[in-house]
mmCIF file of C-alpha atoms in Angstrom:
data_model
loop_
_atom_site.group_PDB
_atom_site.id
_atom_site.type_symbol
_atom_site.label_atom_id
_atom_site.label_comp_id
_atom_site.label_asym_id
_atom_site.label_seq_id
_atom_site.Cartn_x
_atom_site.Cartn_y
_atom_site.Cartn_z
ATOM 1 C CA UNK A 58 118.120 122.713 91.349
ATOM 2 C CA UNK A 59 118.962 119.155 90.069
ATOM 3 C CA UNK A 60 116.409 117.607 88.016
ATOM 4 C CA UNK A 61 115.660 115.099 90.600
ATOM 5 C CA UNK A 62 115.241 118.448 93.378
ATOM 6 C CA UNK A 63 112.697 120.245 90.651
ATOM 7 C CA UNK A 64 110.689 116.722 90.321
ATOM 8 C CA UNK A 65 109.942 115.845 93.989
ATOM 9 C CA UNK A 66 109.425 119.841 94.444
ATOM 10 C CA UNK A 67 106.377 119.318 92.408
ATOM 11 C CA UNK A 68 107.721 121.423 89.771
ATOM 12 C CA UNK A 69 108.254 120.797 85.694
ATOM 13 C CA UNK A 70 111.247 118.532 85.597
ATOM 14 C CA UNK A 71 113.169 116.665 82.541
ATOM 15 C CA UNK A 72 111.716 113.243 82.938
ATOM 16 C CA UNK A 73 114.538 112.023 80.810
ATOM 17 C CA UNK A 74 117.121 113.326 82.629
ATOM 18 C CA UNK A 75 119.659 110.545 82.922
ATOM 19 C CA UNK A 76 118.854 110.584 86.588
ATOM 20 C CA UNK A 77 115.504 109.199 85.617
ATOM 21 C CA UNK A 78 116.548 106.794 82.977
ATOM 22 C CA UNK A 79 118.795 104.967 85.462
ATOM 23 C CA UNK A 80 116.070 104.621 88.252
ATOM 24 C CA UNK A 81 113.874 103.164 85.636
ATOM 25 C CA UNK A 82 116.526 100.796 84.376
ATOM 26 C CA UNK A 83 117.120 99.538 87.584
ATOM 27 C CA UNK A 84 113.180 99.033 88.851
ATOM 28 C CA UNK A 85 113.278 96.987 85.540
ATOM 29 C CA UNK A 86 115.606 94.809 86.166
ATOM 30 C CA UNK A 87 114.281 93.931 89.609
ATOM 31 C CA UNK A 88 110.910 93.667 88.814
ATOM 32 C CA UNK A 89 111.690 91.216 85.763
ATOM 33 C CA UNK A 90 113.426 89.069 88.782
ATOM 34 C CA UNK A 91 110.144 89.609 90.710
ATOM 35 C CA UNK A 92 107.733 88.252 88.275
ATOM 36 C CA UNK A 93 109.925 85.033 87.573
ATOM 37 C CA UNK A 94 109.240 84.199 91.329
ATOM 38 C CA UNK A 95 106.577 81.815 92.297
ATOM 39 C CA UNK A 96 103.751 82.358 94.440
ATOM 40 C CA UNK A 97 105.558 80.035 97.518
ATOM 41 C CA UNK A 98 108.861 81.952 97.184
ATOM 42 C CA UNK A 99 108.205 84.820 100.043
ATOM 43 C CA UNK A 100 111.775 85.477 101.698
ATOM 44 C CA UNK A 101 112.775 85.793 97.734
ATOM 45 C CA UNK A 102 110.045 88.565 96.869
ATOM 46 C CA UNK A 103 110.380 90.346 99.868
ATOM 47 C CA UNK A 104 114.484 90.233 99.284
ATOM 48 C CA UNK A 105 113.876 92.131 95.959
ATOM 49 C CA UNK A 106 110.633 94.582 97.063
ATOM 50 C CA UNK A 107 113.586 95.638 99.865
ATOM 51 C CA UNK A 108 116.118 96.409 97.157
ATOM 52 C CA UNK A 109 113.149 97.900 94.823
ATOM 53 C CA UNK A 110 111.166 100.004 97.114
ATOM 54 C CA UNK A 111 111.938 103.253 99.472
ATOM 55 C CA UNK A 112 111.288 101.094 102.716
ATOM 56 C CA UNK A 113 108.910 98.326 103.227
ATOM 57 C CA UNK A 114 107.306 97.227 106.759
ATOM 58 C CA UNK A 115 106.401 93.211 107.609
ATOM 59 C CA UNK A 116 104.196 90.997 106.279
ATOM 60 C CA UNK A 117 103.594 92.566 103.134
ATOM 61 C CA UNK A 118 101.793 91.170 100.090
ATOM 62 C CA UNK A 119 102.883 92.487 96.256
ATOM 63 C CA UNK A 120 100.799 90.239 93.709
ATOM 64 C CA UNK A 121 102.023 89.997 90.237
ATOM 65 C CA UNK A 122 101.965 91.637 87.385
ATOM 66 C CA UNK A 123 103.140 94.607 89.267
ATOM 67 C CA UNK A 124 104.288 97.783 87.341
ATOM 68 C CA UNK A 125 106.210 100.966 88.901
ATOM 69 C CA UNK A 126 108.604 103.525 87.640
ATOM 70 C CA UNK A 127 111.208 103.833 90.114
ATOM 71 C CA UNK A 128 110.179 101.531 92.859
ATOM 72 C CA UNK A 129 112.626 104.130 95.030
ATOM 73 C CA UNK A 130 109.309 106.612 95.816
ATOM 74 C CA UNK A 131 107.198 104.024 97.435
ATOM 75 C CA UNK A 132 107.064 103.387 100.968
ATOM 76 C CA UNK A 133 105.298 100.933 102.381
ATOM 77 C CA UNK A 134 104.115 100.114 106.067
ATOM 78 C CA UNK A 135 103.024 97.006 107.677
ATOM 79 C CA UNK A 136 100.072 94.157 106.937
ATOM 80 C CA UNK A 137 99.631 95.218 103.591
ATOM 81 C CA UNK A 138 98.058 93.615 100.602
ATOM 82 C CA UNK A 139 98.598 94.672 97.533
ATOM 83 C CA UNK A 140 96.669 92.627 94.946
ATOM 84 C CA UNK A 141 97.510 91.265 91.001
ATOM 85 C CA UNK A 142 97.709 93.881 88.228
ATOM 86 C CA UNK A 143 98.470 96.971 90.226
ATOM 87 C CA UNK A 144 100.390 100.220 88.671
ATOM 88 C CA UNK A 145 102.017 102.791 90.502
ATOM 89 C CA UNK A 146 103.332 105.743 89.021
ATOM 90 C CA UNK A 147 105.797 106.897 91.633
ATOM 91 C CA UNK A 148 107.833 109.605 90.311
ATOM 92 C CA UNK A 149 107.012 111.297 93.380
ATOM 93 C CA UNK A 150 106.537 109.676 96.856
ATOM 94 C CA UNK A 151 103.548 107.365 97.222
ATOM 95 C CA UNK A 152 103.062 106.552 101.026
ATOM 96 C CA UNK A 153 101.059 103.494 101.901
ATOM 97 C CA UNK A 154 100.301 103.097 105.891
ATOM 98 C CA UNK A 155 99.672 100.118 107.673
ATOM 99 C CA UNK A 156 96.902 97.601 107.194
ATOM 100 C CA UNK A 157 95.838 98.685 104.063
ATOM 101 C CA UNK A 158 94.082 96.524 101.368
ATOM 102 C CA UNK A 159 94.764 96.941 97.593
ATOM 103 C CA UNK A 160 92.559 95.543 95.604
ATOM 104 C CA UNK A 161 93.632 93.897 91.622
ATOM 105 C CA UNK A 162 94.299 96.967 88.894
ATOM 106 C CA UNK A 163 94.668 99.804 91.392
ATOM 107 C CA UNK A 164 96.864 102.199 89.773
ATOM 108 C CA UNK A 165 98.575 105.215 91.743
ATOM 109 C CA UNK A 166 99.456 108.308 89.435
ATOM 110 C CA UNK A 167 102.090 110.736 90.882
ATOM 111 C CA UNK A 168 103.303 112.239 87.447
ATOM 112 C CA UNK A 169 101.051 114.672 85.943
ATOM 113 C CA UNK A 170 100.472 116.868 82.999
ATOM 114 C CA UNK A 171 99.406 121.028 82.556
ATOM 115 C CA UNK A 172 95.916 120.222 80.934
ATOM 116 C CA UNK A 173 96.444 123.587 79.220
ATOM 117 C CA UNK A 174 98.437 122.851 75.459
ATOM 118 C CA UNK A 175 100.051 126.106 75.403
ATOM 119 C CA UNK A 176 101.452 124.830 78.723
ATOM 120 C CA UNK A 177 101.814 121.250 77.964
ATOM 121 C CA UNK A 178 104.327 121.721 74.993
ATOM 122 C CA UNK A 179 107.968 122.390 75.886
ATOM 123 C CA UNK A 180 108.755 125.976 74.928
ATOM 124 C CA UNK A 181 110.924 126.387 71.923
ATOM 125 C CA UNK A 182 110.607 122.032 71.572
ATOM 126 C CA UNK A 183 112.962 120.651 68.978
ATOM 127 C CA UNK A 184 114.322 117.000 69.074
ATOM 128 C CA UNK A 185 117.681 118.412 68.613
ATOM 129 C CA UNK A 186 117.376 119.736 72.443
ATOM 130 C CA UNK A 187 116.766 116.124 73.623
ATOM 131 C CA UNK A 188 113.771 117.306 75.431
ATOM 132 C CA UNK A 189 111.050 116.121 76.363
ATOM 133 C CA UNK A 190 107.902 117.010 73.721
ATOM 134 C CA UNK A 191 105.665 117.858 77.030
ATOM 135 C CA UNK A 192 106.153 119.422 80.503
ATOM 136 C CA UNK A 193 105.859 116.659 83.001
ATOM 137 C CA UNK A 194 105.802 117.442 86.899
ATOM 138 C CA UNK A 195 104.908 114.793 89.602
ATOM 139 C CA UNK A 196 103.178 115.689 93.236
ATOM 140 C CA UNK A 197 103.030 113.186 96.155
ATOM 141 C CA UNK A 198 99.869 110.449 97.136
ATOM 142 C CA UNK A 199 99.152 109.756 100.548
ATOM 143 C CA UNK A 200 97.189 106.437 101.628
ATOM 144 C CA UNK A 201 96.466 106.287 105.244
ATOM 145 C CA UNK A 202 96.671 103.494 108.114
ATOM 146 C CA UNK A 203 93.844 101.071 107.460
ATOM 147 C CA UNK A 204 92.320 102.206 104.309
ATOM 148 C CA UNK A 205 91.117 100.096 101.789
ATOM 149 C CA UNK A 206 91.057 100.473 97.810
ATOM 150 C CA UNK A 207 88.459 98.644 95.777
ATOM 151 C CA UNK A 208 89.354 96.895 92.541
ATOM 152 C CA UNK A 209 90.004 99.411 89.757
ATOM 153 C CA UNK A 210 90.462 102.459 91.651
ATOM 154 C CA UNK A 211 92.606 105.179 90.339
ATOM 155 C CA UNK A 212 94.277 107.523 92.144
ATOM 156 C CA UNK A 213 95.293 111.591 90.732
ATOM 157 C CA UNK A 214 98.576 113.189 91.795
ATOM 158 C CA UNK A 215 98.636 115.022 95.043
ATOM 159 C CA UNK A 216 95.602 112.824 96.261
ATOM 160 C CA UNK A 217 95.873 112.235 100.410
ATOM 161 C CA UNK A 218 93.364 109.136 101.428
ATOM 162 C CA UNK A 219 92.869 109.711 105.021
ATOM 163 C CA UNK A 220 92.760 106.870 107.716
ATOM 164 C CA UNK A 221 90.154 103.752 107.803
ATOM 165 C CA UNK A 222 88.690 105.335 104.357
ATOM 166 C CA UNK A 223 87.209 102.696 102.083
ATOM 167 C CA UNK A 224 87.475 103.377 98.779
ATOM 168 C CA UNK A 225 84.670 101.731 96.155
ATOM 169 C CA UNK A 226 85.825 99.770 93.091
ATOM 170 C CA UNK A 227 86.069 101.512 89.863
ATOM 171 C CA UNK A 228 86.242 105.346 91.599
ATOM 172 C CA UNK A 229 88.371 107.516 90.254
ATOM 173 C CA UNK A 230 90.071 109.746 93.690
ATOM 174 C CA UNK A 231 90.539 113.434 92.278
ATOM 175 C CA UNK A 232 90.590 115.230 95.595
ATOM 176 C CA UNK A 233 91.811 114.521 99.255
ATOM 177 C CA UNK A 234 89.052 111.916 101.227
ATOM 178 C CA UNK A 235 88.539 112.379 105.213
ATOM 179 C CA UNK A 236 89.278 109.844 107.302
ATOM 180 C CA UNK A 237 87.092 107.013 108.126
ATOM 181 C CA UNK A 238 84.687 107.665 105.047
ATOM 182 C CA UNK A 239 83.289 105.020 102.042
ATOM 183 C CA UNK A 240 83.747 107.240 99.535
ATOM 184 C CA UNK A 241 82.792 106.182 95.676
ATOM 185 C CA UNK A 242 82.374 107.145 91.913
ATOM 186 C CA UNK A 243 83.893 109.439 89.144
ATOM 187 C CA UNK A 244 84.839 112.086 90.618
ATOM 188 C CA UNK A 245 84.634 110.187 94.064
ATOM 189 C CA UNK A 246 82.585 111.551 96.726
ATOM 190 C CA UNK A 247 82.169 110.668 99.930
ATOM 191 C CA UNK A 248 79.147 108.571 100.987
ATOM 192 C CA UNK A 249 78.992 108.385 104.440
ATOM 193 C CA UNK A 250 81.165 107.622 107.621
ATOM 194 C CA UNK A 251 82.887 104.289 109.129
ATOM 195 C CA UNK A 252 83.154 102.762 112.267
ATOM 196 C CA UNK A 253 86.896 103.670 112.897
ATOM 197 C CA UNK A 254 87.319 101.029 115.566
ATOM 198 C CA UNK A 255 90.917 99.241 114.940
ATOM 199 C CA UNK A 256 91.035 95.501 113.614
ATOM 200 C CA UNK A 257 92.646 93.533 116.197
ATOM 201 C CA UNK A 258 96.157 92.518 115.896
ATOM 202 C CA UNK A 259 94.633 88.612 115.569
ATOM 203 C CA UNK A 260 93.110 89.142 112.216
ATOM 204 C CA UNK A 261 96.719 90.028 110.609
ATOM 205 C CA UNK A 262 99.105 86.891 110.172
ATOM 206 C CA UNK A 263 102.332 86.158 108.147
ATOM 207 C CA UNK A 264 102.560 85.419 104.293
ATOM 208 C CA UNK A 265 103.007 86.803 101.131
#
């Protein structure tokens, strides 16, 4: 397996494979051409989010600062806000749905560490090898149709949000939430269930 094969496997992967190094090189470059955009200049931003990003729907909202690794493992649906200061860590796929809300300093971790040291450290490690120190390996982040994240949530690799969930500012999401839950706090939990009745199409209009 390449590299690339072992890290979207979920498995312990060179994260500075040259593969790697070139993805982030290039999400740099775009997203430095991102943040020199103004506020008024949508057809630009949404020219460079299509050339950044693994596919993007309409009418969707990227504040700025905005920080990702690869931009290529993020997929994005349609009628989505996603607010200033955000950080997504996609070195595996991070799926948002449609009409979802992102609220400022949401940050999306795919890449991961074994919290064991003995497993951590890189067998044998030696900067001769051009290793890595650490074993890194990345798993997948799921955020359903009509959810919405409160400001400051964070979100663990392998984490699934289910459908109309609401997610409470400041929780840190360490496990899979059901759909059409408010769910909240460190580890969050759910709190109780949601109306799941769709928004009508009305409430959604154009813009950046």
């Amino acid at each position: 397996m390449t590299e690339l094969e072992k890290c979207m496997a979920g498995e312990y992967y060179d994260c500075h494979d040259p593969v790697f190094l070139g993805f982030k090189a290039q999400a740099a470059k775009l997203l430095k051409e991102y943040h020199t955009l103004a506020y008024e200049q949508k057809a630009e931003k949404t020219a460079i989010l299509k050339q950044l990003l693994g596919a993007i729907g309409t009418n969707v909202s990227v504040g700025t600062p905005f920080v990702c690794d690869y931009g290529r493992n993020i997929y994005i649906g349609s009628n989505v806000s996603v607010n200033m200061n955000c950080t997504f860590i996609d070195c595996n796929k991070i799926t948002i749905g449609d009409h979802v809300l992102i609220a400022p300093n949401v940050q999306l971790y795919t890449a991961t560490h074994p919290v064991s040291l003995s497993q951590r450290l890189t067998p044998d490690w030696n900067p001769e090898t051009g290793e890595y120190f650490c074993r890194t390996y990345a798993l997948p982040i799921k955020i359903g149709n009509g959810c919405w994240l409160g400001g400051g949530v964070v979100v663990l690799p392998g984490v699934t949000i289910g459908n109309g969930s609401v997610i409470g500012a400041g929780s840190v999401v360490t496990k899979d939430i059901p759909p059409h839950v408010l769910a909240a706090g460190n580890p969050c939990r759910v709190m109780r269930s949601l109306d799941h009745l769709p928004p009508p199409a009305s409430h959604f209009r154009d813009g950046m």
